[in-house]
PDB file of C-alpha atoms in Angstrom:
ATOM      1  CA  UNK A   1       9.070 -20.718  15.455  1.00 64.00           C
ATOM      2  CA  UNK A   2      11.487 -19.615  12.652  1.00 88.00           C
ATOM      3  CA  UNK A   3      12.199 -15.984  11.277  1.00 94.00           C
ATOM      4  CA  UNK A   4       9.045 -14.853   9.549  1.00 97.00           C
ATOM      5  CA  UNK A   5       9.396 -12.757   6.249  1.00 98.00           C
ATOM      6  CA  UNK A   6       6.224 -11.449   4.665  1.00 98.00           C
ATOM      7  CA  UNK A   7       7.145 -10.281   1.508  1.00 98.00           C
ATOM      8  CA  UNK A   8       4.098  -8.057  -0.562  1.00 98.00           C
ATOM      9  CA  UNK A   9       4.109  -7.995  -4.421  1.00 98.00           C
ATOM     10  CA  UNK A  10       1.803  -4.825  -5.464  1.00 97.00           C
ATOM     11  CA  UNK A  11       2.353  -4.484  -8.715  1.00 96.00           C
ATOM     12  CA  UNK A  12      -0.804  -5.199 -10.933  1.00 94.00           C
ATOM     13  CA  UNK A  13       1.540  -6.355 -13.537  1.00 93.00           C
ATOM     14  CA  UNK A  14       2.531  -9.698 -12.384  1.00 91.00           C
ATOM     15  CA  UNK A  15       6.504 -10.814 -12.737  1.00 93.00           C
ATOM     16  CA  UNK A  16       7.411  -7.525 -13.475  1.00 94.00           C
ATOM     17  CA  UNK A  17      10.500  -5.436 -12.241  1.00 97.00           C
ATOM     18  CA  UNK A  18       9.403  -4.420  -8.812  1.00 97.00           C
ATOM     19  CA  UNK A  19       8.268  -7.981  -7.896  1.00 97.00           C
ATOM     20  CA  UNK A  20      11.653  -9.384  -9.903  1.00 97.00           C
ATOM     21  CA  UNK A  21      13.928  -7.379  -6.904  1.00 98.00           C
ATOM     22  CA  UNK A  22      11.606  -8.701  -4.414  1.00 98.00           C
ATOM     23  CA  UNK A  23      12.532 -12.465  -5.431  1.00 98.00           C
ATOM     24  CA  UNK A  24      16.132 -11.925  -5.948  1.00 98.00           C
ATOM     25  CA  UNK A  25      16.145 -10.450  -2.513  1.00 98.00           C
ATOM     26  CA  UNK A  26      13.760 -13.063  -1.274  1.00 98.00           C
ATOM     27  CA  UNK A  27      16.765 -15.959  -2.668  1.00 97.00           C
ATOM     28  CA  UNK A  28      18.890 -15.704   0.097  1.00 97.00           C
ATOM     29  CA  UNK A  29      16.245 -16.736   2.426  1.00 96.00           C
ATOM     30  CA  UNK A  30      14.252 -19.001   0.480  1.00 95.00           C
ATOM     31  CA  UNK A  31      15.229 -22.507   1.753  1.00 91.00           C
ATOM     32  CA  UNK A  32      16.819 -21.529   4.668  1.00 93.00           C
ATOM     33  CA  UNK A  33      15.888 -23.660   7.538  1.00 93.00           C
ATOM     34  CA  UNK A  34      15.111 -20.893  10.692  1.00 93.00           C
ATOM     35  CA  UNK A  35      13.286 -18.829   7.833  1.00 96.00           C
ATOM     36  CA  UNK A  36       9.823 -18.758   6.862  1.00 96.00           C
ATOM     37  CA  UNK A  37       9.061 -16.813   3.845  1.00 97.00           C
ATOM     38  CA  UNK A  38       5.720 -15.855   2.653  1.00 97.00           C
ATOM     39  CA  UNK A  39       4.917 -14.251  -0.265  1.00 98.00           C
ATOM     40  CA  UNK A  40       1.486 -12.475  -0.948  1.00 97.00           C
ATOM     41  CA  UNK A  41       0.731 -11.288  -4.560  1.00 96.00           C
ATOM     42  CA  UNK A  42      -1.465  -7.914  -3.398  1.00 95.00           C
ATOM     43  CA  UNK A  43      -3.485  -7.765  -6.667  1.00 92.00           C
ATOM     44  CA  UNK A  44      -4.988 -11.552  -6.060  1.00 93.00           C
ATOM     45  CA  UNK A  45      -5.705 -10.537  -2.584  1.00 94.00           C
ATOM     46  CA  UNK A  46      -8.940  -9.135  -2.724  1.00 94.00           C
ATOM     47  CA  UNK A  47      -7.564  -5.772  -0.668  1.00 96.00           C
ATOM     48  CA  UNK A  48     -10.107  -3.215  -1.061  1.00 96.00           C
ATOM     49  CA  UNK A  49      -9.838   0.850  -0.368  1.00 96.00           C
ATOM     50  CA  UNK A  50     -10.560   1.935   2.810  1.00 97.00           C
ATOM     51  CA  UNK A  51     -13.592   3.858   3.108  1.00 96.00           C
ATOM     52  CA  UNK A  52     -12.870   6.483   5.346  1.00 96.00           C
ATOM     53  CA  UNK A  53     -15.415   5.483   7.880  1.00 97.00           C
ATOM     54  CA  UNK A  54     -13.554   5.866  11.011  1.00 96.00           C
ATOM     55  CA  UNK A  55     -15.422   2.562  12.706  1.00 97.00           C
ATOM     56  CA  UNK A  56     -12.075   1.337  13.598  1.00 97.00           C
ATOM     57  CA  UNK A  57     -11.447   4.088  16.213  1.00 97.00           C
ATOM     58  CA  UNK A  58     -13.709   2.426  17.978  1.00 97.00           C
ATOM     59  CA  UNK A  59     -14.001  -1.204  17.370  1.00 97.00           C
ATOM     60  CA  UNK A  60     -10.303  -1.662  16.830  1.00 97.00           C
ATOM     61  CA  UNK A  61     -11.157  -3.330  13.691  1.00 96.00           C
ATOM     62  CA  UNK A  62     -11.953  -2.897   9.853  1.00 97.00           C
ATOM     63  CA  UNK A  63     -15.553  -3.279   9.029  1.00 97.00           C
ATOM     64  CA  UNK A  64     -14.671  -4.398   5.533  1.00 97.00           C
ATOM     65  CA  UNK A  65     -14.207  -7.991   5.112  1.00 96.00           C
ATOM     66  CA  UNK A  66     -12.358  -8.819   2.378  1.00 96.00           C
ATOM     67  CA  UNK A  67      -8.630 -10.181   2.011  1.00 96.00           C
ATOM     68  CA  UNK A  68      -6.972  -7.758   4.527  1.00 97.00           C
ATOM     69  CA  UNK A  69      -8.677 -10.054   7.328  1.00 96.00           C
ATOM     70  CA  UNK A  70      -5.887 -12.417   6.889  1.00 96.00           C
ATOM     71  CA  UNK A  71      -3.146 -10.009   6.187  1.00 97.00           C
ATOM     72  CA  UNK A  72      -3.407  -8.246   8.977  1.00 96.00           C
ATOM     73  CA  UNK A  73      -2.594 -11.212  10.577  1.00 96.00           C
ATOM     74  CA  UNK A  74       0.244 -11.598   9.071  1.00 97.00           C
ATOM     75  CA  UNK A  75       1.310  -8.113   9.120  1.00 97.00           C
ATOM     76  CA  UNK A  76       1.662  -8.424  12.998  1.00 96.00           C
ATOM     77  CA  UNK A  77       3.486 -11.976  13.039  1.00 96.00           C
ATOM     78  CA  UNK A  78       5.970 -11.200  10.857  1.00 97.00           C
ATOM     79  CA  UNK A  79       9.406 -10.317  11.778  1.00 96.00           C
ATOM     80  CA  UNK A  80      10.468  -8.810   8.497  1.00 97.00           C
ATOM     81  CA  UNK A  81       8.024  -6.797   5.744  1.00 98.00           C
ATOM     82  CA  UNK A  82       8.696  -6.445   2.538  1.00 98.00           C
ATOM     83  CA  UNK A  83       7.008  -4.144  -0.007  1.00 98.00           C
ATOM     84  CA  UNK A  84       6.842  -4.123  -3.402  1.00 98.00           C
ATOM     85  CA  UNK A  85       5.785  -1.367  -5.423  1.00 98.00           C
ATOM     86  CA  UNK A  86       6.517   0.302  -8.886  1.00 98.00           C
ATOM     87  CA  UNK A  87       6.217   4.018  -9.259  1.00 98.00           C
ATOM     88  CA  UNK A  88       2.837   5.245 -11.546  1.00 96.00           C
ATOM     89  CA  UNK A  89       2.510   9.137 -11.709  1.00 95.00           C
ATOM     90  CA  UNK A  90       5.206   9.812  -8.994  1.00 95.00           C
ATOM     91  CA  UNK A  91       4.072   7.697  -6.078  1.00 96.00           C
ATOM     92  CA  UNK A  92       3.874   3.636  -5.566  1.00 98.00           C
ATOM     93  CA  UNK A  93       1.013   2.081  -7.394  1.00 97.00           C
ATOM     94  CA  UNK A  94      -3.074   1.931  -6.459  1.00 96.00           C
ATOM     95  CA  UNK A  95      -2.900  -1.503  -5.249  1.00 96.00           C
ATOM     96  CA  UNK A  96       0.060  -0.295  -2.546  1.00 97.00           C
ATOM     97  CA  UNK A  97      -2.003   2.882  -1.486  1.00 97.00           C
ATOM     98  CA  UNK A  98      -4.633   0.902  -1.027  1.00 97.00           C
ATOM     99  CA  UNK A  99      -2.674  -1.648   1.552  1.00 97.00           C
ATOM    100  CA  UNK A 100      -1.243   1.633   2.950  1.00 98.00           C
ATOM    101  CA  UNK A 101      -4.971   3.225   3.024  1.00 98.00           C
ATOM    102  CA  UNK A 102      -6.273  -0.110   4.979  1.00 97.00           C
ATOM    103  CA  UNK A 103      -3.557  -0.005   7.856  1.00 97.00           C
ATOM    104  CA  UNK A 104      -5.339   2.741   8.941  1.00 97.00           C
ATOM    105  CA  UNK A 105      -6.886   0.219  11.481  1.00 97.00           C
ATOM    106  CA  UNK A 106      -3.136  -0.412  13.033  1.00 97.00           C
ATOM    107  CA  UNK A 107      -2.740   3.745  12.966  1.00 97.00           C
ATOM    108  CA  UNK A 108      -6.194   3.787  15.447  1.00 97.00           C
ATOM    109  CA  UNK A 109      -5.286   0.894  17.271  1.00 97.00           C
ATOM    110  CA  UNK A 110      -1.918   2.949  18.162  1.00 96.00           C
ATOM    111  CA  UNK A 111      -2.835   6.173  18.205  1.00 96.00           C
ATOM    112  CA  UNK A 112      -6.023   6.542  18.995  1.00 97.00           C
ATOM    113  CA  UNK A 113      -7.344   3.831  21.361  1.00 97.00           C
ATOM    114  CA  UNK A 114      -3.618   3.203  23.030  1.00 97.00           C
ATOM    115  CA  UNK A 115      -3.381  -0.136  22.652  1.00 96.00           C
ATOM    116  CA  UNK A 116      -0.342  -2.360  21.421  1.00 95.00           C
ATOM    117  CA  UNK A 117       0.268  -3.603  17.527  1.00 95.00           C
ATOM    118  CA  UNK A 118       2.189  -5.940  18.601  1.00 94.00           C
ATOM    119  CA  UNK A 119       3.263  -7.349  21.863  1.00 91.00           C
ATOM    120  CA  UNK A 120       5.548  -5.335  23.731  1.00 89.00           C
ATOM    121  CA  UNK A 121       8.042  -7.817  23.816  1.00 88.00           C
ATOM    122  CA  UNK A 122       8.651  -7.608  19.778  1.00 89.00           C
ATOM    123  CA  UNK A 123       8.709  -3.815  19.767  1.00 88.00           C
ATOM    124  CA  UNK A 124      11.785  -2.973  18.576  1.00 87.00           C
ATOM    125  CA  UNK A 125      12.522  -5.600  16.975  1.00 90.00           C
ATOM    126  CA  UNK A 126      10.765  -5.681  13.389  1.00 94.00           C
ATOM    127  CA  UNK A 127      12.418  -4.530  10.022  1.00 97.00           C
ATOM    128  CA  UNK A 128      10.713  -3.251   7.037  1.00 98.00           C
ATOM    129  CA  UNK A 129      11.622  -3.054   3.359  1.00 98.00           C
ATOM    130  CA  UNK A 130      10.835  -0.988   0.573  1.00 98.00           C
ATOM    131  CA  UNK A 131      11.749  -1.928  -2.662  1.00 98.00           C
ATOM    132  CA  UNK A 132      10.580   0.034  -6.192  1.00 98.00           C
ATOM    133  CA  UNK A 133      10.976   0.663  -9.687  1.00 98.00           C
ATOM    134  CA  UNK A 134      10.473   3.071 -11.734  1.00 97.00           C
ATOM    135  CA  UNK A 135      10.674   3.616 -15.436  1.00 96.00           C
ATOM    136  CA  UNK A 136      12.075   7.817 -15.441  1.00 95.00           C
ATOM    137  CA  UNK A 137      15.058   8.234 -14.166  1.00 93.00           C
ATOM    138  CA  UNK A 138      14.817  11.146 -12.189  1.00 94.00           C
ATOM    139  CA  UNK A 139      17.014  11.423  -8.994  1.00 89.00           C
ATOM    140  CA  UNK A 140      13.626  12.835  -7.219  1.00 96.00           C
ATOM    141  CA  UNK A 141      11.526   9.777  -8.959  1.00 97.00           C
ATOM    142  CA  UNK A 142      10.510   7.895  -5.653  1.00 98.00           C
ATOM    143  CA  UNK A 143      10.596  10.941  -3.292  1.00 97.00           C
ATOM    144  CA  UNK A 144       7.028  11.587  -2.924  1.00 97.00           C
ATOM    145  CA  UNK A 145       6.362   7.610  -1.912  1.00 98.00           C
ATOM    146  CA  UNK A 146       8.578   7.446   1.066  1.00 97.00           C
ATOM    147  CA  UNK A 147       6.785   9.261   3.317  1.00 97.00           C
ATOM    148  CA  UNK A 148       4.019   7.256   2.365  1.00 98.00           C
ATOM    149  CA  UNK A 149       6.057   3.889   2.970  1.00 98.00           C
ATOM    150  CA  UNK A 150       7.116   5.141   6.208  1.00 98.00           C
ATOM    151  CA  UNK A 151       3.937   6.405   7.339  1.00 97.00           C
ATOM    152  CA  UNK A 152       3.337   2.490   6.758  1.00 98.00           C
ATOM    153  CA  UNK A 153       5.871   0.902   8.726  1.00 98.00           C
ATOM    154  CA  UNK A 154       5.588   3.558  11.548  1.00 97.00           C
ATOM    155  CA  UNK A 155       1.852   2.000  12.701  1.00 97.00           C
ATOM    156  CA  UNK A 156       3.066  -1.251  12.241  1.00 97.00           C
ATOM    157  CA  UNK A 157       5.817  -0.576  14.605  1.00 96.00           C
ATOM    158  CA  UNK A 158       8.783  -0.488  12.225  1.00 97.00           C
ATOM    159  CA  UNK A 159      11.230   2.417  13.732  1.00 95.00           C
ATOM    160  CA  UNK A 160      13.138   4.367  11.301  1.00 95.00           C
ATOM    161  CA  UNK A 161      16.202   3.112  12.128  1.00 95.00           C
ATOM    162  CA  UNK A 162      14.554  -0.337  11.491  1.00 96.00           C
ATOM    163  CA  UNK A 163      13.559   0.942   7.582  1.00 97.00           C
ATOM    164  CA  UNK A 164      16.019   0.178   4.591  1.00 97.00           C
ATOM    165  CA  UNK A 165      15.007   0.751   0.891  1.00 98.00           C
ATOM    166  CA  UNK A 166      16.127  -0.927  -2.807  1.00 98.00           C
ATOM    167  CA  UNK A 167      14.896   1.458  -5.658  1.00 98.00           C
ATOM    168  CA  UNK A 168      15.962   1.184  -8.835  1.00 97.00           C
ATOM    169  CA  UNK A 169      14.829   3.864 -11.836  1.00 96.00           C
ATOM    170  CA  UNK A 170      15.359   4.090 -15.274  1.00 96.00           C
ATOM    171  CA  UNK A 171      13.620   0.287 -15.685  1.00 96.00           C
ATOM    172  CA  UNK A 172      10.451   0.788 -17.865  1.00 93.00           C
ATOM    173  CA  UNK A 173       9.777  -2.173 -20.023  1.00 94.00           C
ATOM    174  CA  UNK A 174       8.821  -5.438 -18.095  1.00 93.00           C
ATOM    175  CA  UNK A 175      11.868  -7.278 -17.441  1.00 93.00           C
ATOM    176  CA  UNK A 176      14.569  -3.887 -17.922  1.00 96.00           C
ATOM    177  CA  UNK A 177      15.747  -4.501 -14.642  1.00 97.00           C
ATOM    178  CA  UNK A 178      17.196  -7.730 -15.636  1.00 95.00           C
ATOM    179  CA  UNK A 179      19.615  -5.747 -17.674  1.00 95.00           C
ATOM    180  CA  UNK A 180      20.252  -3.124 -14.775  1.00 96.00           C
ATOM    181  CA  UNK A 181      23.830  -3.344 -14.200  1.00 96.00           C
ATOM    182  CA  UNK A 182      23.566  -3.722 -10.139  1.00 97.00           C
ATOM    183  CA  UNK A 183      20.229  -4.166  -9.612  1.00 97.00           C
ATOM    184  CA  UNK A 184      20.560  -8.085  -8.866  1.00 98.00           C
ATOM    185  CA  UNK A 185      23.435  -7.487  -6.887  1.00 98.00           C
ATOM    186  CA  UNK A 186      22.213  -5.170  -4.797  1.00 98.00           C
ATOM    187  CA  UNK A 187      19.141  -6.992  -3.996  1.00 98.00           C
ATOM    188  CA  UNK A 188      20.884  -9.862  -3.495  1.00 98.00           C
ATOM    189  CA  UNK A 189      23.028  -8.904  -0.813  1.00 98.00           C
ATOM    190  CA  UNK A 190      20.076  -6.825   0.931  1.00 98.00           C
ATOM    191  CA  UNK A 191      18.446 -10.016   1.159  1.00 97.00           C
ATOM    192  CA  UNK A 192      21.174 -11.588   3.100  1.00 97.00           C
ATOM    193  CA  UNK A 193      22.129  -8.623   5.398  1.00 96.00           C
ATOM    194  CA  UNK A 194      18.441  -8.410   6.526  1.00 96.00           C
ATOM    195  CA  UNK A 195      18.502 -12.094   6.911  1.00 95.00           C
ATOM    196  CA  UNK A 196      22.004 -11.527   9.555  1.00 95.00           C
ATOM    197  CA  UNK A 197      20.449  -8.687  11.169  1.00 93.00           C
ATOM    198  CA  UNK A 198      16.803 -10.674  11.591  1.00 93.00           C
ATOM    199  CA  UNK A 199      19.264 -13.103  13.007  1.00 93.00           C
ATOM    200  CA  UNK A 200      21.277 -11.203  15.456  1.00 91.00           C
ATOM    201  CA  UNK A 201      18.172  -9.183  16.467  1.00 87.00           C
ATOM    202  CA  UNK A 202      15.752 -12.085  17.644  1.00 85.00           C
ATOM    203  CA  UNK A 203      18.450 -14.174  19.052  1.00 77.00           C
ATOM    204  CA  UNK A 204      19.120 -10.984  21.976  1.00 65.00           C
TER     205      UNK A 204
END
């Protein structure tokens, strides 16, 4: 089994600048033959909001059957998770919160009934990615969505140390970050540093 890399494009505006860093960072990996990269566009996948029930304390499951039946699959088999989400009113978009909202089933599963996310022999060794836009540029622009990213990666067993971000501001208009002066770049190159650390870590 190859390096797994699920990549999640929020944005309800399809092609736009948050999901254009996610494919420039995706390149390096693309086509690579111990990688397998799969790429979910979030507003085609039927995700709905989590309705605060609390069932999944106890059946260590989501009653809601919908899309997220198959990505929480694939939350838990991948290696690498990428997120992709532009910044509306100071935090990442609805259809992000509402991923975030839904992995409230890996939060009981870990918190509350003790029980692993993962097998214990791939704790440790998962990275996850947060990549945004935003159109102000503000140097405080994305601070209010990290905590919710990391409150994200935490219950799907993504340390801290194991958490690396790409944001970008001052990129309204669709397609303004093609203009960015670094953005490319940068993405770029995170792309193929997570692809040598995905590497290194699941060949120990």
């Amino acid at each position: 089994m190859g390096i797994r890399v699920l990549a999640i494009a929020t944005s309800p505006r399809r092609h736009g600048n948050s999901e254009q860093l996610l494919d420039w960072v995706l390149s390096p990996m693309v086509g690579e033959s111990d990688t397998i990269v799969q790429k979910i566009e979030l507003a085609d996948a039927d995700i709905n909001p989590c309705r605060g029930c609390n069932a999944c304390e106890k059946l260590n499951r989501c009653v809601i059957r919908d899309g997220m039946d198959i990505l929480h699959d694939q939350i838990i088999e991948a290696d690498a998770i990428i997120l992709a989400a532009p910044i509306y009113c100071m935090s990442i978009c609805a259809q992000a919160k509402a991923l975030v909202d839904r992995a409230q089933v890996f939060r009981s599963r870990k918190y509350v009934l003790k029980l692993p996310v993962v097998p214990p022999e791939r704790r440790g060794k998962r990275f996850g990615l947060f990549i945004s836009t935003a159109g102000q540029d503000w140097d405080y622009v994305f601070d209010a969505a990290i905590p919710v990213i990391k409150c994200f990666f935490h219950v799907i067993e993504v340390k801290n140390k194991d958490m690396s971000y790409l944001m970008i501001n001052g990129v309204d208009e669709k397609g303004a970050v093609q203009q960015h002066p670094t953005a490319k770049e940068e993405a770029i190159k995170t792309g193929q540093n997570m692809l040598i650390l995905l590497r290194e870590r699941l060949t120990q």
